[in-house]
Amino acid sequence: MEPQVKAFFDDATNTISYVVRDPAGSACAIIDSVLDFDYASGRTDTRSADEIIEYVQSEGLEVQWLLESHVHADHLSAAPYIQERVGGKIGIGDRIRIVQDTFGKVFNEGTEFQRDGSQFDKLFQEGDSFHIGQLRGDVLHTPGHTPACLTYVIGDAAFVGDTLFMPDFGTARCDFPGGSSETLYNSIQKILALPDETRIFVGHDYKAPGRDDYAWETTVGEQKARNIHVGNGRDKDGFVKMRDERDATLAMPKLIIPSLQVNMRAGQMPPADDQGDVFLKVPVNKL
Ligand SMILES: [Fe+2]
């Protein structure tokens, strides 16, 4: 089955969100939505999420799932905001518990912050399947960028999150806490073992040098032939050396501090204080 896929590109964070739709009905899933956040003012904005909600409503779609490929470090998830308006169950990988444990410590969260993934409606494991109407989705655990990263294979389309990017840009960084370039290489081999014609939808695009437009759709065959980091039979040692050297030069994403605190709570802000005010923390010299 070939799902219909509608992409939404967020300029501020280079994130691509997707609405994946059962061609035989009105069921859909929303993958990796974005809540706009201006760090300088501490203000949220729902412009990006509202665009998705408007699309879903104008097409008369029934939202069954709000899927997260991982705990993003570069943007805040809009899953709870979208869920409140159009429904759907929020899903993520069950290794989220590891991520919650790691960042629960970094942000010195108290015991009220549960590290059991219970903030999410569904925790997926490797090999799990689910349905979007008549469409079947299969879950691949593809860690490396983070310990909990998933790839959702839905019909002939694979939503790979931050593993592979477009062939001319390569792969995702592996230097966040719990990341591993060796693990990412192994995960990518799982994705590349899918049929060559499998459509691949990436989680970010940054326009590779020499490319004029953003792009987010490719295929397994194209990745195998041309991915600049792992294509053409690149071996694990070569990849690990390249990836680790490159990661050592990268700055932290602008929104990593608010993103982690919100996304490890399934997109919810930390609890309000007794005045009803909400605050995010800035850990000093921890990241
Ligand atoms: Fe990411």
PDB file of C-alpha atoms and ligand atoms in Angstrom:
ATOM      1  CA  MET A   1       0.000   0.000   0.000  1.00  0.00           C
ATOM      2  CA  GLU A   2       1.188   3.473  -0.835  1.00  0.00           C
ATOM      3  CA  PRO A   3       0.251   6.098   1.739  1.00  0.00           C
ATOM      4  CA  GLN A   4      -0.361   9.651   0.610  1.00  0.00           C
ATOM      5  CA  VAL A   5       2.243  11.863   2.225  1.00  0.00           C
ATOM      6  CA  LYS A   6       1.969  15.605   2.763  1.00  0.00           C
ATOM      7  CA  ALA A   7       5.082  17.386   4.020  1.00  0.00           C
ATOM      8  CA  PHE A   8       5.324  20.596   6.065  1.00  0.00           C
ATOM      9  CA  PHE A   9       8.720  22.296   6.171  1.00  0.00           C
ATOM     10  CA  ASP A  10       9.628  24.458   9.177  1.00  0.00           C
ATOM     11  CA  ASP A  11      12.133  27.137   8.151  1.00  0.00           C
ATOM     12  CA  ALA A  12      13.134  28.000  11.708  1.00  0.00           C
ATOM     13  CA  THR A  13      14.384  24.508  12.569  1.00  0.00           C
ATOM     14  CA  ASN A  14      14.706  22.803   9.153  1.00  0.00           C
ATOM     15  CA  THR A  15      12.274  20.153  10.376  1.00  0.00           C
ATOM     16  CA  ILE A  16       9.892  18.302   8.091  1.00  0.00           C
ATOM     17  CA  SER A  17       6.581  17.205   9.628  1.00  0.00           C
ATOM     18  CA  TYR A  18       4.421  14.731   7.749  1.00  0.00           C
ATOM     19  CA  VAL A  19       0.761  13.861   7.448  1.00  0.00           C
ATOM     20  CA  VAL A  20       0.567  10.228   6.322  1.00  0.00           C
ATOM     21  CA  ARG A  21      -2.787   9.192   5.007  1.00  0.00           C
ATOM     22  CA  ASP A  22      -4.509   5.923   4.182  1.00  0.00           C
ATOM     23  CA  PRO A  23      -5.350   6.227   0.462  1.00  0.00           C
ATOM     24  CA  ALA A  24      -8.419   4.032   1.020  1.00  0.00           C
ATOM     25  CA  GLY A  25     -10.037   6.199   3.689  1.00  0.00           C
ATOM     26  CA  SER A  26      -9.727   9.225   5.935  1.00  0.00           C
ATOM     27  CA  ALA A  27      -7.342   7.896   8.597  1.00  0.00           C
ATOM     28  CA  CYS A  28      -4.001   9.625   9.018  1.00  0.00           C
ATOM     29  CA  ALA A  29      -0.976   9.975  11.264  1.00  0.00           C
ATOM     30  CA  ILE A  30       1.025  13.120  11.959  1.00  0.00           C
ATOM     31  CA  ILE A  31       4.761  12.591  12.323  1.00  0.00           C
ATOM     32  CA  ASP A  32       7.167  14.971  14.126  1.00  0.00           C
ATOM     33  CA  SER A  33       5.077  18.113  14.485  1.00  0.00           C
ATOM     34  CA  VAL A  34       6.609  21.450  15.534  1.00  0.00           C
ATOM     35  CA  LEU A  35       5.596  23.930  18.237  1.00  0.00           C
ATOM     36  CA  ASP A  36       7.226  27.251  17.319  1.00  0.00           C
ATOM     37  CA  PHE A  37       9.380  28.677  20.099  1.00  0.00           C
ATOM     38  CA  ASP A  38      11.210  31.988  20.268  1.00  0.00           C
ATOM     39  CA  TYR A  39      13.966  31.466  22.796  1.00  0.00           C
ATOM     40  CA  ALA A  40      14.790  35.166  23.168  1.00  0.00           C
ATOM     41  CA  SER A  41      11.304  35.991  24.438  1.00  0.00           C
ATOM     42  CA  GLY A  42      10.393  32.548  25.825  1.00  0.00           C
ATOM     43  CA  ARG A  43       7.223  32.622  23.717  1.00  0.00           C
ATOM     44  CA  THR A  44       5.523  29.720  22.004  1.00  0.00           C
ATOM     45  CA  ASP A  45       3.528  30.044  18.807  1.00  0.00           C
ATOM     46  CA  THR A  46       1.244  27.525  17.142  1.00  0.00           C
ATOM     47  CA  ARG A  47       1.518  28.781  13.558  1.00  0.00           C
ATOM     48  CA  SER A  48       3.212  25.597  12.282  1.00  0.00           C
ATOM     49  CA  ALA A  49       0.886  23.262  14.170  1.00  0.00           C
ATOM     50  CA  ASP A  50      -2.181  25.224  13.083  1.00  0.00           C
ATOM     51  CA  GLU A  51      -1.164  24.789   9.451  1.00  0.00           C
ATOM     52  CA  ILE A  52      -1.218  21.011   9.941  1.00  0.00           C
ATOM     53  CA  ILE A  53      -4.520  21.136  11.837  1.00  0.00           C
ATOM     54  CA  GLU A  54      -6.092  23.230   9.075  1.00  0.00           C
ATOM     55  CA  TYR A  55      -4.903  20.742   6.462  1.00  0.00           C
ATOM     56  CA  VAL A  56      -6.263  17.779   8.415  1.00  0.00           C
ATOM     57  CA  GLN A  57      -9.612  19.477   8.943  1.00  0.00           C
ATOM     58  CA  SER A  58      -9.974  20.741   5.375  1.00  0.00           C
ATOM     59  CA  GLU A  59      -9.283  17.225   4.068  1.00  0.00           C
ATOM     60  CA  GLY A  60     -11.719  15.708   6.564  1.00  0.00           C
ATOM     61  CA  LEU A  61      -9.043  13.422   8.029  1.00  0.00           C
ATOM     62  CA  GLU A  62      -9.254  11.405  11.201  1.00  0.00           C
ATOM     63  CA  VAL A  63      -6.003  11.659  13.159  1.00  0.00           C
ATOM     64  CA  GLN A  64      -5.224   8.268  14.676  1.00  0.00           C
ATOM     65  CA  TRP A  65      -1.577   8.764  15.621  1.00  0.00           C
ATOM     66  CA  LEU A  66       0.824  11.532  16.593  1.00  0.00           C
ATOM     67  CA  LEU A  67       4.143   9.803  16.069  1.00  0.00           C
ATOM     68  CA  GLU A  68       7.514  11.042  17.278  1.00  0.00           C
ATOM     69  CA  SER A  69      10.631   9.580  15.687  1.00  0.00           C
ATOM     70  CA  HIS A  70      12.605  10.533  18.843  1.00  0.00           C
ATOM     71  CA  VAL A  71      13.088  13.164  21.545  1.00  0.00           C
ATOM     72  CA  HIS A  72      14.107  16.026  19.288  1.00  0.00           C
ATOM     73  CA  ALA A  73      16.833  18.409  20.412  1.00  0.00           C
ATOM     74  CA  ASP A  74      16.193  21.133  17.869  1.00  0.00           C
ATOM     75  CA  HIS A  75      12.446  21.848  18.084  1.00  0.00           C
ATOM     76  CA  LEU A  76       9.558  21.440  20.490  1.00  0.00           C
ATOM     77  CA  SER A  77       6.873  18.889  19.665  1.00  0.00           C
ATOM     78  CA  ALA A  78       3.336  20.174  19.109  1.00  0.00           C
ATOM     79  CA  ALA A  79       1.823  16.719  19.667  1.00  0.00           C
ATOM     80  CA  PRO A  80      -0.228  17.599  22.800  1.00  0.00           C
ATOM     81  CA  TYR A  81      -1.524  20.819  21.236  1.00  0.00           C
ATOM     82  CA  ILE A  82      -2.608  18.959  18.098  1.00  0.00           C
ATOM     83  CA  GLN A  83      -4.034  16.089  20.144  1.00  0.00           C
ATOM     84  CA  GLU A  84      -6.258  18.467  22.095  1.00  0.00           C
ATOM     85  CA  ARG A  85      -7.771  19.778  18.860  1.00  0.00           C
ATOM     86  CA  VAL A  86      -7.987  16.784  16.547  1.00  0.00           C
ATOM     87  CA  GLY A  87      -7.180  13.713  18.655  1.00  0.00           C
ATOM     88  CA  GLY A  88      -4.726  10.889  18.006  1.00  0.00           C
ATOM     89  CA  LYS A  89      -2.472   8.830  20.244  1.00  0.00           C
ATOM     90  CA  ILE A  90       1.071  10.078  20.927  1.00  0.00           C
ATOM     91  CA  GLY A  91       3.662   7.373  20.250  1.00  0.00           C
ATOM     92  CA  ILE A  92       7.442   7.138  20.634  1.00  0.00           C
ATOM     93  CA  GLY A  93      10.062   4.401  21.157  1.00  0.00           C
ATOM     94  CA  ASP A  94      10.094   2.574  24.488  1.00  0.00           C
ATOM     95  CA  ARG A  95      13.761   3.454  25.008  1.00  0.00           C
ATOM     96  CA  ILE A  96      12.417   6.919  25.846  1.00  0.00           C
ATOM     97  CA  ARG A  97      12.934   5.769  29.430  1.00  0.00           C
ATOM     98  CA  ILE A  98      16.707   5.901  28.914  1.00  0.00           C
ATOM     99  CA  VAL A  99      16.408   9.401  27.458  1.00  0.00           C
ATOM    100  CA  GLN A 100      14.188  10.508  30.344  1.00  0.00           C
ATOM    101  CA  ASP A 101      16.662   9.122  32.835  1.00  0.00           C
ATOM    102  CA  THR A 102      19.599  10.903  31.181  1.00  0.00           C
ATOM    103  CA  PHE A 103      17.910  14.272  30.848  1.00  0.00           C
ATOM    104  CA  GLY A 104      15.996  13.989  34.103  1.00  0.00           C
ATOM    105  CA  LYS A 105      19.478  14.132  35.686  1.00  0.00           C
ATOM    106  CA  VAL A 106      20.788  16.903  33.412  1.00  0.00           C
ATOM    107  CA  PHE A 107      17.789  19.091  34.330  1.00  0.00           C
ATOM    108  CA  ASN A 108      17.753  17.969  37.982  1.00  0.00           C
ATOM    109  CA  GLU A 109      14.102  16.989  37.788  1.00  0.00           C
ATOM    110  CA  GLY A 110      12.377  15.893  40.955  1.00  0.00           C
ATOM    111  CA  THR A 111      10.607  12.606  41.537  1.00  0.00           C
ATOM    112  CA  GLU A 112       7.392  14.044  40.055  1.00  0.00           C
ATOM    113  CA  PHE A 113       9.056  13.674  36.645  1.00  0.00           C
ATOM    114  CA  GLN A 114       8.267  10.065  35.750  1.00  0.00           C
ATOM    115  CA  ARG A 115      11.029   8.232  33.854  1.00  0.00           C
ATOM    116  CA  ASP A 116       8.739   5.419  32.700  1.00  0.00           C
ATOM    117  CA  GLY A 117       7.434   6.898  29.443  1.00  0.00           C
ATOM    118  CA  SER A 118       3.951   7.232  30.946  1.00  0.00           C
ATOM    119  CA  GLN A 119       3.545  10.724  29.472  1.00  0.00           C
ATOM    120  CA  PHE A 120       3.075   9.044  26.071  1.00  0.00           C
ATOM    121  CA  ASP A 121       0.023   7.061  24.949  1.00  0.00           C
ATOM    122  CA  LYS A 122       2.047   4.324  23.234  1.00  0.00           C
ATOM    123  CA  LEU A 123       5.617   3.093  23.605  1.00  0.00           C
ATOM    124  CA  PHE A 124       6.740   1.157  20.536  1.00  0.00           C
ATOM    125  CA  GLN A 125       9.291  -1.627  20.477  1.00  0.00           C
ATOM    126  CA  GLU A 126      11.304  -3.056  17.609  1.00  0.00           C
ATOM    127  CA  GLY A 127       9.039  -5.259  15.508  1.00  0.00           C
ATOM    128  CA  ASP A 128       5.753  -3.721  16.709  1.00  0.00           C
ATOM    129  CA  SER A 129       3.112  -2.966  14.118  1.00  0.00           C
ATOM    130  CA  PHE A 130       0.192  -0.563  14.130  1.00  0.00           C
ATOM    131  CA  HIS A 131      -2.508   0.611  11.743  1.00  0.00           C
ATOM    132  CA  ILE A 132      -3.559   3.880  10.164  1.00  0.00           C
ATOM    133  CA  GLY A 133      -6.945   2.871   8.803  1.00  0.00           C
ATOM    134  CA  GLN A 134      -6.112  -0.005   6.439  1.00  0.00           C
ATOM    135  CA  LEU A 135      -2.447   0.939   6.256  1.00  0.00           C
ATOM    136  CA  ARG A 136       0.014  -1.086   8.240  1.00  0.00           C
ATOM    137  CA  GLY A 137       2.959   0.522   9.994  1.00  0.00           C
ATOM    138  CA  ASP A 138       5.995  -1.395  11.215  1.00  0.00           C
ATOM    139  CA  VAL A 139       8.433  -0.160  13.805  1.00  0.00           C
ATOM    140  CA  LEU A 140      12.199  -0.386  13.428  1.00  0.00           C
ATOM    141  CA  HIS A 141      14.365   0.602  16.360  1.00  0.00           C
ATOM    142  CA  THR A 142      17.090   2.717  14.742  1.00  0.00           C
ATOM    143  CA  PRO A 143      19.197   4.239  17.557  1.00  0.00           C
ATOM    144  CA  GLY A 144      22.480   6.110  17.207  1.00  0.00           C
ATOM    145  CA  HIS A 145      21.425   9.747  16.981  1.00  0.00           C
ATOM    146  CA  THR A 146      19.598   9.061  20.271  1.00  0.00           C
ATOM    147  CA  PRO A 147      18.988   5.750  22.116  1.00  0.00           C
ATOM    148  CA  ALA A 148      15.237   5.821  21.406  1.00  0.00           C
ATOM    149  CA  CYS A 149      15.098   6.688  17.693  1.00  0.00           C
ATOM    150  CA  LEU A 150      12.527   4.836  15.618  1.00  0.00           C
ATOM    151  CA  THR A 151      11.898   4.445  11.913  1.00  0.00           C
ATOM    152  CA  TYR A 152       8.228   4.053  11.013  1.00  0.00           C
ATOM    153  CA  VAL A 153       7.785   1.932   7.878  1.00  0.00           C
ATOM    154  CA  ILE A 154       4.262   2.649   6.627  1.00  0.00           C
ATOM    155  CA  GLY A 155       3.309   0.837   3.432  1.00  0.00           C
ATOM    156  CA  ASP A 156       6.064   1.632   0.921  1.00  0.00           C
ATOM    157  CA  ALA A 157       7.291   4.665   2.867  1.00  0.00           C
ATOM    158  CA  ALA A 158       9.897   4.844   5.644  1.00  0.00           C
ATOM    159  CA  PHE A 159       9.942   7.834   7.987  1.00  0.00           C
ATOM    160  CA  VAL A 160      13.503   7.699   9.187  1.00  0.00           C
ATOM    161  CA  GLY A 161      13.647  10.694  11.550  1.00  0.00           C
ATOM    162  CA  ASP A 162      17.264  11.653  12.206  1.00  0.00           C
ATOM    163  CA  THR A 163      19.253   8.724  10.829  1.00  0.00           C
ATOM    164  CA  LEU A 164      19.813   9.212   7.115  1.00  0.00           C
ATOM    165  CA  PHE A 165      19.336  12.679   5.627  1.00  0.00           C
ATOM    166  CA  MET A 166      19.166  13.347   1.891  1.00  0.00           C
ATOM    167  CA  PRO A 167      21.920  11.463   0.001  1.00  0.00           C
ATOM    168  CA  ASP A 168      23.884  14.665  -0.699  1.00  0.00           C
ATOM    169  CA  PHE A 169      23.800  15.696   2.987  1.00  0.00           C
ATOM    170  CA  GLY A 170      24.530  12.350   4.625  1.00  0.00           C
ATOM    171  CA  THR A 171      23.519  11.366   8.148  1.00  0.00           C
ATOM    172  CA  ALA A 172      22.481  12.707  11.554  1.00  0.00           C
ATOM    173  CA  ARG A 173      24.898  13.684  14.300  1.00  0.00           C
ATOM    174  CA  CYS A 174      25.618  11.177  17.071  1.00  0.00           C
ATOM    175  CA  ASP A 175      27.156  13.319  19.797  1.00  0.00           C
ATOM    176  CA  PHE A 176      24.187  13.993  22.063  1.00  0.00           C
ATOM    177  CA  PRO A 177      24.178  12.117  25.396  1.00  0.00           C
ATOM    178  CA  GLY A 178      23.448   8.454  24.616  1.00  0.00           C
ATOM    179  CA  GLY A 179      24.337   8.844  20.930  1.00  0.00           C
ATOM    180  CA  SER A 180      26.772   6.531  19.105  1.00  0.00           C
ATOM    181  CA  SER A 181      28.083   6.654  15.545  1.00  0.00           C
ATOM    182  CA  GLU A 182      28.730   2.910  15.535  1.00  0.00           C
ATOM    183  CA  THR A 183      25.139   2.271  16.612  1.00  0.00           C
ATOM    184  CA  LEU A 184      23.832   4.658  13.969  1.00  0.00           C
ATOM    185  CA  TYR A 185      25.806   2.818  11.275  1.00  0.00           C
ATOM    186  CA  ASN A 186      24.183  -0.472  12.307  1.00  0.00           C
ATOM    187  CA  SER A 187      20.723   1.133  12.368  1.00  0.00           C
ATOM    188  CA  ILE A 188      21.223   2.580   8.897  1.00  0.00           C
ATOM    189  CA  GLN A 189      22.038  -0.905   7.587  1.00  0.00           C
ATOM    190  CA  LYS A 190      18.560  -1.959   8.759  1.00  0.00           C
ATOM    191  CA  ILE A 191      16.969   0.855   6.779  1.00  0.00           C
ATOM    192  CA  LEU A 192      19.091   0.085   3.710  1.00  0.00           C
ATOM    193  CA  ALA A 193      17.939  -3.549   3.882  1.00  0.00           C
ATOM    194  CA  LEU A 194      14.402  -2.425   2.960  1.00  0.00           C
ATOM    195  CA  PRO A 195      13.436  -2.844  -0.730  1.00  0.00           C
ATOM    196  CA  ASP A 196      15.289  -0.392  -3.022  1.00  0.00           C
ATOM    197  CA  GLU A 197      12.061   1.273  -4.139  1.00  0.00           C
ATOM    198  CA  THR A 198      11.020   2.097  -0.550  1.00  0.00           C
ATOM    199  CA  ARG A 199      10.372   5.832  -0.309  1.00  0.00           C
ATOM    200  CA  ILE A 200      12.425   7.492   2.422  1.00  0.00           C
ATOM    201  CA  PHE A 201      11.198  10.650   4.150  1.00  0.00           C
ATOM    202  CA  VAL A 202      13.844  12.410   6.239  1.00  0.00           C
ATOM    203  CA  GLY A 203      13.368  14.400   9.442  1.00  0.00           C
ATOM    204  CA  HIS A 204      15.459  17.441   8.494  1.00  0.00           C
ATOM    205  CA  ASP A 205      16.980  19.078   5.471  1.00  0.00           C
ATOM    206  CA  TYR A 206      19.667  21.752   5.433  1.00  0.00           C
ATOM    207  CA  LYS A 207      20.249  22.065   1.643  1.00  0.00           C
ATOM    208  CA  ALA A 208      23.535  20.415   0.793  1.00  0.00           C
ATOM    209  CA  PRO A 209      26.154  22.735  -0.750  1.00  0.00           C
ATOM    210  CA  GLY A 210      25.249  23.337  -4.367  1.00  0.00           C
ATOM    211  CA  ARG A 211      21.563  22.491  -3.951  1.00  0.00           C
ATOM    212  CA  ASP A 212      19.048  25.342  -4.339  1.00  0.00           C
ATOM    213  CA  ASP A 213      15.941  23.841  -2.784  1.00  0.00           C
ATOM    214  CA  TYR A 214      15.024  21.946   0.321  1.00  0.00           C
ATOM    215  CA  ALA A 215      14.271  18.262  -0.261  1.00  0.00           C
ATOM    216  CA  TRP A 216      13.033  15.452   1.957  1.00  0.00           C
ATOM    217  CA  GLU A 217      12.039  12.477  -0.189  1.00  0.00           C
ATOM    218  CA  THR A 218      14.393   9.898  -1.614  1.00  0.00           C
ATOM    219  CA  THR A 219      14.556   6.092  -1.845  1.00  0.00           C
ATOM    220  CA  VAL A 220      16.521   3.265  -0.297  1.00  0.00           C
ATOM    221  CA  GLY A 221      18.126   2.620  -3.697  1.00  0.00           C
ATOM    222  CA  GLU A 222      19.306   6.228  -4.002  1.00  0.00           C
ATOM    223  CA  GLN A 223      20.680   6.208  -0.461  1.00  0.00           C
ATOM    224  CA  LYS A 224      22.614   3.000  -1.102  1.00  0.00           C
ATOM    225  CA  ALA A 225      24.091   4.376  -4.299  1.00  0.00           C
ATOM    226  CA  ARG A 226      24.760   7.963  -3.355  1.00  0.00           C
ATOM    227  CA  ASN A 227      24.599   8.814   0.342  1.00  0.00           C
ATOM    228  CA  ILE A 228      27.838  10.733   0.930  1.00  0.00           C
ATOM    229  CA  HIS A 229      28.354   9.180   4.390  1.00  0.00           C
ATOM    230  CA  VAL A 230      27.147   5.604   4.054  1.00  0.00           C
ATOM    231  CA  GLY A 231      26.473   5.011   0.371  1.00  0.00           C
ATOM    232  CA  ASN A 232      28.520   2.975  -2.064  1.00  0.00           C
ATOM    233  CA  GLY A 233      29.352   0.342   0.555  1.00  0.00           C
ATOM    234  CA  ARG A 234      31.101   2.692   3.026  1.00  0.00           C
ATOM    235  CA  ASP A 235      32.448   0.542   5.858  1.00  0.00           C
ATOM    236  CA  LYS A 236      31.712   1.031   9.538  1.00  0.00           C
ATOM    237  CA  ASP A 237      35.199   2.168  10.582  1.00  0.00           C
ATOM    238  CA  GLY A 238      35.311   4.819   7.883  1.00  0.00           C
ATOM    239  CA  PHE A 239      31.869   6.060   8.827  1.00  0.00           C
ATOM    240  CA  VAL A 240      32.571   6.188  12.572  1.00  0.00           C
ATOM    241  CA  LYS A 241      35.798   8.154  12.077  1.00  0.00           C
ATOM    242  CA  MET A 242      34.127  10.616   9.702  1.00  0.00           C
ATOM    243  CA  ARG A 243      31.023  11.027  11.887  1.00  0.00           C
ATOM    244  CA  ASP A 244      32.900  11.523  15.166  1.00  0.00           C
ATOM    245  CA  GLU A 245      35.327  14.031  13.627  1.00  0.00           C
ATOM    246  CA  ARG A 246      32.495  15.985  12.087  1.00  0.00           C
ATOM    247  CA  ASP A 247      30.393  15.937  15.279  1.00  0.00           C
ATOM    248  CA  ALA A 248      33.292  17.421  17.238  1.00  0.00           C
ATOM    249  CA  THR A 249      32.943  20.580  15.105  1.00  0.00           C
ATOM    250  CA  LEU A 250      29.170  21.059  15.522  1.00  0.00           C
ATOM    251  CA  ALA A 251      27.573  23.608  17.848  1.00  0.00           C
ATOM    252  CA  MET A 252      24.570  22.616  19.964  1.00  0.00           C
ATOM    253  CA  PRO A 253      21.196  23.248  18.284  1.00  0.00           C
ATOM    254  CA  LYS A 254      19.757  26.638  19.282  1.00  0.00           C
ATOM    255  CA  LEU A 255      16.691  25.147  20.960  1.00  0.00           C
ATOM    256  CA  ILE A 256      18.252  22.079  22.606  1.00  0.00           C
ATOM    257  CA  ILE A 257      17.619  23.266  26.181  1.00  0.00           C
ATOM    258  CA  PRO A 258      13.893  23.998  25.862  1.00  0.00           C
ATOM    259  CA  SER A 259      13.367  21.136  23.383  1.00  0.00           C
ATOM    260  CA  LEU A 260      14.677  18.385  25.645  1.00  0.00           C
ATOM    261  CA  GLN A 261      12.727  19.563  28.694  1.00  0.00           C
ATOM    262  CA  VAL A 262       9.482  19.670  26.747  1.00  0.00           C
ATOM    263  CA  ASN A 263       9.918  16.685  24.444  1.00  0.00           C
ATOM    264  CA  MET A 264      10.936  14.278  27.215  1.00  0.00           C
ATOM    265  CA  ARG A 265       7.484  15.100  28.649  1.00  0.00           C
ATOM    266  CA  ALA A 266       5.740  14.157  25.380  1.00  0.00           C
ATOM    267  CA  GLY A 267       5.563  17.827  24.389  1.00  0.00           C
ATOM    268  CA  GLN A 268       4.149  19.135  27.669  1.00  0.00           C
ATOM    269  CA  MET A 269       5.722  22.088  29.463  1.00  0.00           C
ATOM    270  CA  PRO A 270       7.047  21.425  32.988  1.00  0.00           C
ATOM    271  CA  PRO A 271       4.307  21.754  35.633  1.00  0.00           C
ATOM    272  CA  ALA A 272       3.289  25.310  36.529  1.00  0.00           C
ATOM    273  CA  ASP A 273       4.320  26.738  39.902  1.00  0.00           C
ATOM    274  CA  ASP A 274       1.710  27.653  42.519  1.00  0.00           C
ATOM    275  CA  GLN A 275       1.147  30.993  40.796  1.00  0.00           C
ATOM    276  CA  GLY A 276       0.332  29.130  37.583  1.00  0.00           C
ATOM    277  CA  ASP A 277       3.546  30.250  35.871  1.00  0.00           C
ATOM    278  CA  VAL A 278       5.683  27.931  33.759  1.00  0.00           C
ATOM    279  CA  PHE A 279       9.479  28.009  33.710  1.00  0.00           C
ATOM    280  CA  LEU A 280      12.197  26.177  31.803  1.00  0.00           C
ATOM    281  CA  LYS A 281      15.660  25.636  33.260  1.00  0.00           C
ATOM    282  CA  VAL A 282      19.083  26.393  31.792  1.00  0.00           C
ATOM    283  CA  PRO A 283      21.629  23.904  33.163  1.00  0.00           C
ATOM    284  CA  VAL A 284      25.016  25.627  33.297  1.00  0.00           C
ATOM    285  CA  ASN A 285      27.976  23.711  31.859  1.00  0.00           C
ATOM    286  CA  LYS A 286      26.042  20.434  31.616  1.00  0.00           C
ATOM    287  CA  LEU A 287      25.597  19.955  27.889  1.00  0.00           C
TER     288      LEU A 287
HETATM  289 FE    FE B   1      17.017  14.914  16.255  1.00  0.00          FE
END
